[in-house]
Coordinates of C-alpha atoms and ligand atoms in Angstrom, one line a residue:
X1 CA -0.1 0.2 0.1
X2 CA 1.2 3.3 -0.7
X3 CA 0.3 6.1 1.7
X4 CA 0.7 10.2 2.0
X5 CA 1.6 12.4 5.1
X6 CA 3.5 15.5 5.3
X7 CA 6.1 14.3 7.2
X8 CA 7.2 10.9 8.1
X9 CA 9.5 10.0 11.1
X10 CA 10.6 7.4 11.6
X11 CA 11.6 5.7 15.3
X12 CA 9.0 6.3 18.7
X13 CA 11.6 7.3 20.8
X14 CA 11.5 10.8 22.5
X15 CA 12.7 12.4 19.6
X16 CA 10.0 11.2 17.0
X17 CA 6.7 11.3 19.1
X18 CA 7.6 14.6 20.6
X19 CA 8.3 16.3 16.7
X20 CA 5.4 14.1 15.9
X21 CA 2.8 15.9 18.8
X22 CA 5.3 19.7 18.3
X23 CA 3.7 19.2 14.1
X24 CA 0.1 18.7 15.0
X25 CA -0.4 21.5 17.0
X26 CA 0.3 23.3 14.0
X27 CA -1.8 21.1 12.4
X28 CA 1.0 19.7 10.1
X29 CA 0.1 15.8 9.7
X30 CA 2.1 13.1 10.2
X31 CA 3.2 9.5 10.8
X32 CA 5.3 7.9 13.4
X33 CA 7.2 4.3 12.2
X34 CA 8.1 2.1 15.3
X35 CA 9.5 -1.0 14.6
X36 CA 9.2 -2.4 18.1
X37 CA 5.6 -2.9 20.3
X38 CA 4.3 0.0 22.3
X39 CA 5.1 -1.8 25.3
X40 CA 8.1 -1.8 24.5
X41 CA 8.2 1.7 23.8
X42 CA 7.4 2.0 27.2
X43 CA 9.1 0.6 29.4
X44 CA 12.7 0.8 27.9
X45 CA 15.2 2.0 31.3
X46 CA 17.1 5.4 30.0
X47 CA 17.1 8.5 31.2
X48 CA 15.9 10.4 34.0
X49 CA 16.8 14.3 34.4
X50 CA 15.4 17.5 32.3
X51 CA 16.8 20.4 31.1
X52 CA 14.5 23.4 31.2
X53 CA 14.8 23.9 27.7
X54 CA 13.4 20.1 27.8
X55 CA 10.5 21.0 29.8
X56 CA 9.6 24.1 27.7
X57 CA 9.3 22.2 24.6
X58 CA 7.0 19.7 25.8
X59 CA 4.6 21.8 27.4
X60 CA 4.9 23.7 24.0
X61 CA 3.8 20.2 22.7
X62 CA 0.7 20.1 25.4
X63 CA 2.8 17.4 26.9
X64 CA 3.1 18.9 30.4
X65 CA 0.2 17.9 32.9
X66 CA 1.1 14.9 34.8
X67 CA 5.3 16.2 34.6
X68 CA 3.9 18.9 36.5
X69 CA 2.6 17.0 39.3
X70 CA 4.9 14.1 39.6
X71 CA 8.4 16.0 37.7
X72 CA 10.7 16.0 40.9
X73 CA 12.5 19.9 40.2
X74 CA 16.4 20.3 41.7
X75 CA 18.4 23.4 42.4
X76 CA 21.3 21.6 42.8
X77 CA 23.5 18.4 42.7
X78 CA 26.0 16.8 45.2
X79 CA 29.7 15.6 42.9
X80 CA 31.6 13.4 45.8
X81 CA 35.2 12.1 45.8
X82 CA 36.1 9.8 47.8
X83 CA 33.1 10.1 50.6
X84 CA 34.2 14.6 50.4
X85 CA 31.0 15.9 49.0
X86 CA 30.4 19.1 46.8
X87 CA 26.9 21.0 46.4
X88 CA 26.3 22.6 43.3
X89 CA 23.7 24.8 44.0
X90 CA 22.4 25.3 39.9
X91 CA 20.1 27.7 40.8
X92 CA 22.1 30.3 42.6
X93 CA 24.8 30.3 39.8
X94 CA 23.1 30.0 37.1
X95 CA 20.6 32.5 37.7
X96 CA 16.9 30.3 38.7
X97 CA 17.8 27.4 36.0
X98 CA 16.7 24.3 37.6
X99 CA 16.4 20.9 36.6
X100 CA 13.7 17.9 36.5
X101 CA 13.8 14.7 38.0
X102 CA 11.0 12.8 34.9
X103 CA 11.6 9.4 33.5
X104 CA 12.1 9.1 30.0
X105 CA 9.2 6.3 30.1
X106 CA 6.6 8.7 31.4
X107 CA 7.5 11.5 28.8
X108 CA 6.8 8.6 25.5
X109 CA 3.9 7.5 28.2
X110 CA 2.5 11.2 27.9
X111 CA 4.0 12.2 24.2
X112 CA 2.1 8.5 22.7
X113 CA -0.9 9.4 24.5
X114 CA -1.7 12.4 23.6
X115 CA -0.9 11.7 19.7
X116 CA -2.8 8.7 19.9
X117 CA -5.5 10.2 21.8
X118 CA -6.1 12.9 18.2
X119 CA -5.5 10.3 15.9
X120 CA -5.3 6.7 16.2
X121 CA -3.0 6.0 12.8
X122 CA -0.6 9.0 13.7
X123 CA 1.6 5.9 15.3
X124 CA 2.4 2.5 13.2
X125 CA 4.0 0.3 16.1
X126 CA 5.7 -2.6 14.8
X127 CA 6.2 -1.1 11.7
X128 CA 10.5 -1.1 10.6
X129 CA 12.0 1.6 7.9
X130 CA 13.3 -1.4 6.0
X131 CA 14.8 1.9 3.7
X132 CA 14.5 5.5 2.0
X133 CA 14.7 6.9 -1.7
X134 CA 14.1 10.2 -3.3
X135 CA 15.7 12.3 -1.0
X136 CA 17.2 14.8 -3.3
X137 CA 13.2 14.8 -5.0
X138 CA 10.4 16.8 -3.8
X139 CA 8.3 13.7 -2.5
X140 CA 11.2 11.2 -1.2
X141 CA 9.6 7.7 0.4
X142 CA 9.8 5.7 3.3
X143 CA 9.5 1.5 3.0
X144 CA 8.3 -0.3 5.8
X145 CA 7.1 -3.8 6.7
X146 CA 4.3 -4.0 9.0
X147 CA 1.9 -6.8 9.7
X148 CA 3.3 -9.1 7.4
X149 CA 2.7 -6.6 4.6
X150 CA 5.7 -4.5 2.3
X151 CA 3.4 -0.4 2.3
X152 CA 5.4 2.1 1.1
X153 CA 4.8 6.5 3.1
X154 CA 5.7 9.6 0.8
X155 CA 6.3 12.0 2.3
X156 CA 7.5 16.0 1.9
X157 CA 10.2 15.5 4.6
X158 CA 11.7 12.2 6.0
X159 CA 12.2 13.0 9.7
X160 CA 15.2 9.9 10.7
X161 CA 14.2 9.9 14.3
X162 CA 15.2 6.1 14.6
X163 CA 18.3 6.1 17.0
X164 CA 21.6 5.0 17.1
X165 CA 21.1 0.9 15.4
X166 CA 18.2 3.1 13.2
X167 CA 18.3 3.2 9.3
X168 CA 18.5 6.4 8.6
X169 CA 21.5 7.4 9.1
X170 CA 22.8 5.2 5.9
X171 CA 20.5 6.9 3.9
X172 CA 22.8 9.7 3.6
X173 CA 26.1 9.0 1.2
X174 CA 29.5 7.8 3.0
X175 CA 31.4 10.0 0.7
X176 CA 29.3 12.7 2.2
X177 CA 29.4 11.8 6.2
X178 CA 32.4 12.4 8.4
X179 CA 31.6 9.8 11.3
X180 CA 33.5 11.1 15.4
X181 CA 34.1 7.5 17.5
X182 CA 35.4 7.1 21.1
X183 CA 34.8 3.8 23.3
X184 CA 35.2 4.6 27.0
X185 CA 36.8 1.9 28.5
X186 CA 34.1 0.9 30.8
X187 CA 30.0 0.8 31.2
X188 CA 27.5 1.5 33.7
X189 CA 25.9 -1.4 35.4
X190 CA 22.3 0.7 36.4
X191 CA 19.9 -0.4 38.7
X192 CA 16.2 0.5 39.2
X193 CA 15.2 -0.4 43.4
X194 CA 12.1 -0.1 45.2
X195 CA 13.4 2.3 48.0
X196 CA 12.2 5.8 48.9
X197 CA 15.9 7.4 47.2
X198 CA 18.3 8.4 50.5
X199 CA 19.1 11.7 49.0
X200 CA 17.3 15.1 47.7
X201 CA 19.2 16.0 45.1
X202 CA 21.3 13.7 42.9
X203 CA 25.0 12.6 44.2
X204 CA 27.9 12.0 41.0
X205 CA 30.2 9.9 42.9
X206 CA 34.4 8.9 42.1
X207 CA 36.2 7.1 44.2
X208 CA 39.0 5.1 43.6
X209 CA 36.7 2.2 43.5
X210 CA 35.2 3.5 40.0
X211 CA 32.5 5.5 39.8
X212 CA 28.9 5.4 41.8
X213 CA 25.0 7.5 41.1
X214 CA 22.5 8.0 42.7
X215 CA 19.8 9.6 41.3
X216 CA 15.7 8.7 41.5
X217 CA 12.3 8.2 39.6
X218 CA 9.7 8.9 42.0
X219 CA 9.3 9.0 46.4
X220 CA 9.3 5.8 45.9
X221 CA 12.6 4.4 43.3
X222 CA 15.4 4.8 43.5
X223 CA 17.5 4.6 40.0
X224 CA 21.3 4.1 41.2
X225 CA 24.2 3.4 39.0
X226 CA 27.5 1.5 39.2
X227 CA 30.7 1.7 36.5
X228 CA 32.1 -2.1 36.3
X229 CA 34.1 -3.5 33.7
X230 CA 33.3 -3.8 29.5
X231 CA 33.6 -7.9 30.0
X232 CA 31.2 -8.0 32.7
X233 CA 28.1 -9.8 32.7
X234 CA 24.5 -9.4 34.9
X235 CA 25.9 -13.0 36.5
X236 CA 29.6 -11.4 37.7
X237 CA 26.9 -8.5 40.0
X238 CA 24.7 -10.2 42.6
X239 CA 22.2 -7.8 44.1
X240 CA 24.5 -8.0 48.0
X241 CA 27.6 -7.2 45.5
X242 CA 25.8 -4.2 43.9
X243 CA 24.6 -2.9 47.5
X244 CA 28.3 -3.1 48.7
X245 CA 30.1 -0.9 45.8
X246 CA 26.7 1.8 46.0
X247 CA 27.2 1.9 49.7
X248 CA 31.4 2.2 49.9
X249 CA 31.4 4.4 46.3
X250 CA 28.7 6.5 47.4
X251 CA 29.2 6.8 51.8
X252 CA 30.4 9.4 53.1
X253 CA 30.7 10.0 57.8
X254 CA 27.2 10.1 59.0
X255 CA 25.0 8.7 55.5
X256 CA 24.0 5.6 55.3
X257 CA 22.0 4.3 51.6
X258 CA 18.8 3.4 51.5
X259 CA 18.0 -0.8 50.1
X260 CA 15.0 -2.4 48.7
X261 CA 14.3 -4.9 46.6
X262 CA 16.3 -4.1 42.9
X263 CA 13.3 -4.5 40.0
X264 CA 15.8 -4.2 37.2
X265 CA 19.2 -4.0 36.6
X266 CA 21.0 -4.1 33.6
X267 CA 24.7 -2.5 32.0
X268 CA 25.3 0.2 29.3
X269 CA 28.1 0.7 27.4
X270 CA 29.5 4.4 27.0
X271 CA 30.9 5.9 24.5
X272 CA 30.6 9.5 22.2
X273 CA 29.2 9.2 18.4
X274 CA 28.6 12.2 15.7
X275 CA 27.7 12.3 12.5
X276 CA 28.4 15.2 10.2
X277 CA 26.1 16.0 8.4
X278 CA 22.8 16.1 10.1
X279 CA 20.6 16.3 6.9
X280 CA 20.9 15.0 3.7
X281 CA 18.2 16.5 0.9
X282 CA 14.4 16.1 2.4
X283 CA 16.2 13.4 5.7
X284 CA 17.1 14.9 8.5
X285 CA 18.0 13.7 11.6
X286 CA 17.5 14.2 14.7
X287 CA 18.1 12.4 18.3
X288 CA 20.7 9.4 18.8
X289 CA 20.6 9.0 14.8
X290 CA 23.4 11.8 14.7
X291 CA 25.4 12.0 18.3
X292 CA 25.4 10.0 21.3
X293 CA 26.8 11.3 24.3
X294 CA 27.6 9.1 28.2
X295 CA 25.3 9.6 30.5
X296 CA 27.3 11.5 32.9
X297 CA 26.1 15.0 31.7
X298 CA 22.0 13.7 31.2
X299 CA 22.9 14.8 28.0
X300 CA 21.1 12.6 25.6
X301 CA 17.4 12.9 26.0
X302 CA 18.0 16.4 26.1
X303 CA 20.0 17.3 23.4
X304 CA 17.2 15.0 21.3
X305 CA 14.7 17.9 22.6
X306 CA 16.9 20.4 21.3
X307 CA 17.3 19.3 17.9
X308 CA 13.6 18.3 17.6
X309 CA 12.5 21.8 18.3
X310 CA 15.0 22.8 15.8
X311 CA 14.0 20.8 13.6
X312 CA 11.1 21.4 14.5
X313 CA 10.8 25.6 13.8
X314 CA 12.8 25.3 10.8
X315 CA 10.1 23.2 9.5
X316 CA 6.8 25.6 10.2
X317 CA 9.2 27.5 8.4
X318 CA 8.7 26.0 5.6
X319 CA 5.0 25.9 5.2
X320 CA 4.3 28.6 7.0
X321 CA 6.7 31.3 5.2
X322 CA 7.9 29.4 2.5
X323 CA 11.8 29.9 3.4
X324 CA 14.1 27.0 3.6
X325 CA 16.8 29.4 5.6
X326 CA 16.5 27.4 8.4
X327 CA 16.4 23.8 6.9
X328 CA 19.4 24.9 5.2
X329 CA 21.1 25.6 8.0
X330 CA 19.7 22.5 10.3
X331 CA 23.3 20.8 10.1
X332 CA 25.5 23.6 10.9
X333 CA 22.9 24.9 13.8
X334 CA 22.1 21.5 16.1
X335 CA 26.0 20.9 15.7
X336 CA 27.4 23.8 17.4
X337 CA 25.8 22.8 20.3
X338 CA 26.1 19.4 20.6
X339 CA 29.9 19.7 20.4
X340 CA 30.2 21.7 23.5
X341 CA 27.4 19.1 24.4
X342 CA 29.5 17.0 23.9
X343 CA 33.1 17.8 25.1
X344 CA 30.7 18.6 28.8
X345 CA 29.9 14.5 28.9
X346 CA 33.2 13.7 27.8
X347 CA 34.9 15.6 31.0
X348 CA 32.3 14.8 33.4
X349 CA 32.8 10.9 32.4
X350 CA 36.4 11.7 32.5
X351 CA 37.0 13.5 36.3
X352 CA 34.7 10.8 37.5
X353 CA 35.8 7.2 37.3
X354 CA 38.4 5.2 37.0
X355 CA 40.6 4.9 34.2
X356 CA 43.1 1.7 35.1
X357 CA 44.4 2.6 32.2
X358 CA 45.3 6.2 32.5
X359 CA 49.4 7.3 33.5
X360 CA 49.5 7.7 37.2
X361 CA 50.2 11.4 36.0
X362 CA 46.8 11.9 34.9
X363 CA 45.3 10.5 37.3
X364 CA 46.4 13.2 39.4
X365 CA 45.4 15.8 36.7
X366 CA 41.8 14.4 37.0
X367 CA 41.2 14.7 41.0
X368 CA 43.1 17.9 41.0
X369 CA 40.3 19.1 39.5
X370 CA 38.6 18.2 41.6
X371 CA 40.6 20.8 44.1
X372 CA 39.4 23.5 41.9
X373 CA 35.6 22.9 41.8
X374 CA 35.8 22.9 45.8
X375 CA 37.7 25.8 46.1
X376 CA 36.6 27.9 42.5
X377 CA 32.8 29.6 42.4
X378 CA 33.7 29.7 39.1
X379 CA 34.3 26.3 38.1
X380 CA 31.1 25.0 39.7
X381 CA 29.7 27.4 37.6
X382 CA 30.8 26.2 34.2
X383 CA 29.3 23.3 35.0
X384 CA 26.0 24.4 36.3
X385 CA 25.1 26.0 33.7
X386 CA 26.3 23.4 31.2
X387 CA 24.5 21.0 33.4
X388 CA 20.9 23.1 33.6
X389 CA 20.8 23.7 30.2
X390 CA 22.9 25.6 26.8
X391 CA 20.8 28.9 26.7
X392 CA 18.9 28.8 23.1
X393 CA 20.9 31.1 21.3
X394 CA 23.4 28.1 21.3
X395 CA 20.9 26.4 19.5
X396 CA 20.0 29.3 16.6
X397 CA 23.2 30.8 16.7
X398 CA 24.5 32.4 13.8
X399 CA 27.6 30.3 13.2
X400 CA 27.3 26.6 13.1
X401 CA 29.9 24.2 13.4
X402 CA 33.2 25.3 11.8
X403 CA 33.3 21.7 10.7
X404 CA 29.7 21.1 9.1
X405 CA 29.2 20.7 6.1
X406 CA 25.1 21.4 5.8
X407 CA 24.3 20.3 1.9
X408 CA 21.8 22.9 0.4
X409 CA 18.1 22.1 0.7
X410 CA 17.0 22.3 -2.6
X411 CA 13.1 23.5 -2.9
Ligands
LIG501 P1 15.9 6.5 20.3 O1 14.8 6.6 22.1 O2 16.0 5.0 20.6 O3 14.3 6.0 19.8 C1 14.5 5.3 18.7 C2 13.5 5.4 18.3 O4 13.7 4.9 16.7 C3 13.3 2.9 17.0 N1 13.7 2.2 15.6 C4 13.0 2.0 14.3 N2 11.7 2.4 14.0 C5 11.6 1.8 12.6 N3 12.7 1.5 12.0 C6 13.3 1.0 12.1 N4 14.0 0.5 10.7 C7 14.1 1.6 13.3 N5 14.9 1.2 14.3 C8 15.1 2.0 15.3 C9 13.6 2.4 17.7 O5 12.8 1.2 18.5 C10 14.0 4.0 19.0 O6 12.1 3.7 19.8 O7 16.5 7.6 20.5 P2 15.6 9.4 20.0 O8 14.6 10.2 20.2 O9 17.0 10.1 19.5 O10 15.8 9.6 22.0 C11 17.5 9.5 22.3 C12 17.1 9.1 24.2 O11 16.5 8.0 23.7 C13 18.6 8.9 24.5 O12 19.7 9.6 24.1 C14 18.5 8.4 26.4 O13 18.0 7.7 26.9 C15 20.0 9.2 26.7 N6 20.6 8.5 27.8 C16 19.5 10.3 28.9 N7 19.6 10.9 28.6 C17 19.3 12.8 29.2 O14 19.2 14.2 28.5 N8 19.2 12.1 30.6 C18 19.6 11.4 30.8 O15 19.1 11.5 32.3 C19 20.2 10.4 30.3 N9 20.3 8.6 32.0 C20 20.0 8.1 28.9 C21 20.6 7.6 30.6 C22 20.5 6.6 28.5 C23 21.1 5.3 28.9 N10 21.2 4.2 28.4 C24 20.2 2.5 28.2 C25 21.9 4.1 26.6 C26 20.9 6.3 31.0 C27 20.9 5.7 30.4 C28 21.0 4.2 31.2
LIG502 C1 19.2 9.2 35.4 O1 18.1 9.0 36.4 O2 18.5 7.9 35.1 C2 20.3 9.6 35.5 C3 19.9 10.4 35.6 C4 21.2 11.5 35.5 C5 22.2 10.6 35.3 C6 21.8 9.5 34.5 C7 21.1 9.0 34.2 O3 23.1 11.7 34.5

């Protein structure tokens, strides 16, 4: 079957779903193709921290009713070095900016519910995009399989919101693409535990035994992570070992970590990745399909939302004013922010993890960064500004990445 929509969106992660909903608010129709079942998409444990920019975009999409009720607003964050804690007062250091703890699973559930409530055909689950063609013409096509049959979705534009393992990035000719990649020599083991958080604010801990993070999902559920080896499997980490390491790494005098039943465990590899350009003809990539960051800076979801917001604004300039200027400048506009966020995520990752491959000289430099943080408000301010999210001007500034190679978009 062939059918038509204005914007064909591959992937029902945060970027694809948010784009669909934002477009809907402006009367632009779209179809989201998602290869996984709805239940799977709604239950993948991932991000938990939203920048103010992200909350603002969700509000623009009309998707904040539950977030406003259930989101936990945090004014500060704690960094710990072998048990010595240093609080970064986000609100004070950034002139009032804060972050909100609200799980990606809930963002995704809210967006799916909103979209399907308005149009039940607007998201097709278990619909796998297999190829994209016609990107240099006026009517690109996404070929996909759904319920055992082949279909073609013809659209004005294709949004590649299909994550790191999707097909959209591959549709950009290899000779036009440059990729940058860094894989870290450690992983995160993440748990979801049925126990009230032992802290009001997130604790990121460097310890000589490795990194740990105390985050949360709600007043009843904690989310915690420990650094583990790249060769580790879940069998290497029985519950008792996880709690023992968390106690040691997060511990400080006069404080104990409450333990509870572990509901879920996963191991996540850590990588930094950028692919340029983020566009080719009428295809635009957003989110993890174009870039990955290690989770230490809590930026993946927030960058996905920032790209999506930028793409939405550019598409609206096209549909409402007939201007392709913003679409032409999409890669350059995104890359400026992408590289800043890459640097911040890499900095946080390097500062907070134990890396046995480092020279003792580099290990001393790493330790010295904590001393600077404790002694210099300016150093804490830099972290605070990046952590709460870059000002909108990073996304829309007049200069993009010097290395960006935006493909000219033809009307
Ligand atoms: P997603 O969420 O990967 O969604 C892509 C969707 O595309 C579908 N798909 C296809 N559909 C149809 N046809 C095909 N051929 C397809 N190929 C793929 C997939 O099934 C999927 O549903 O990408 P998106 O929308 O760009 O969103 C990115 C975010 O999910 C990601 O950056 C964050 O989760 C990263 N992240 C964090 N980000 C934050 O901002 N704050 C955090 O606190 C944070 N913590 C984390 C994280 C990621 C983690 N893991 C597991 C990688 C913590 C962890 C542990
Ligand atoms: C989370 O709550 O899952 C979380 C929070 C902060 C991070 C990474 C993950 O940096």
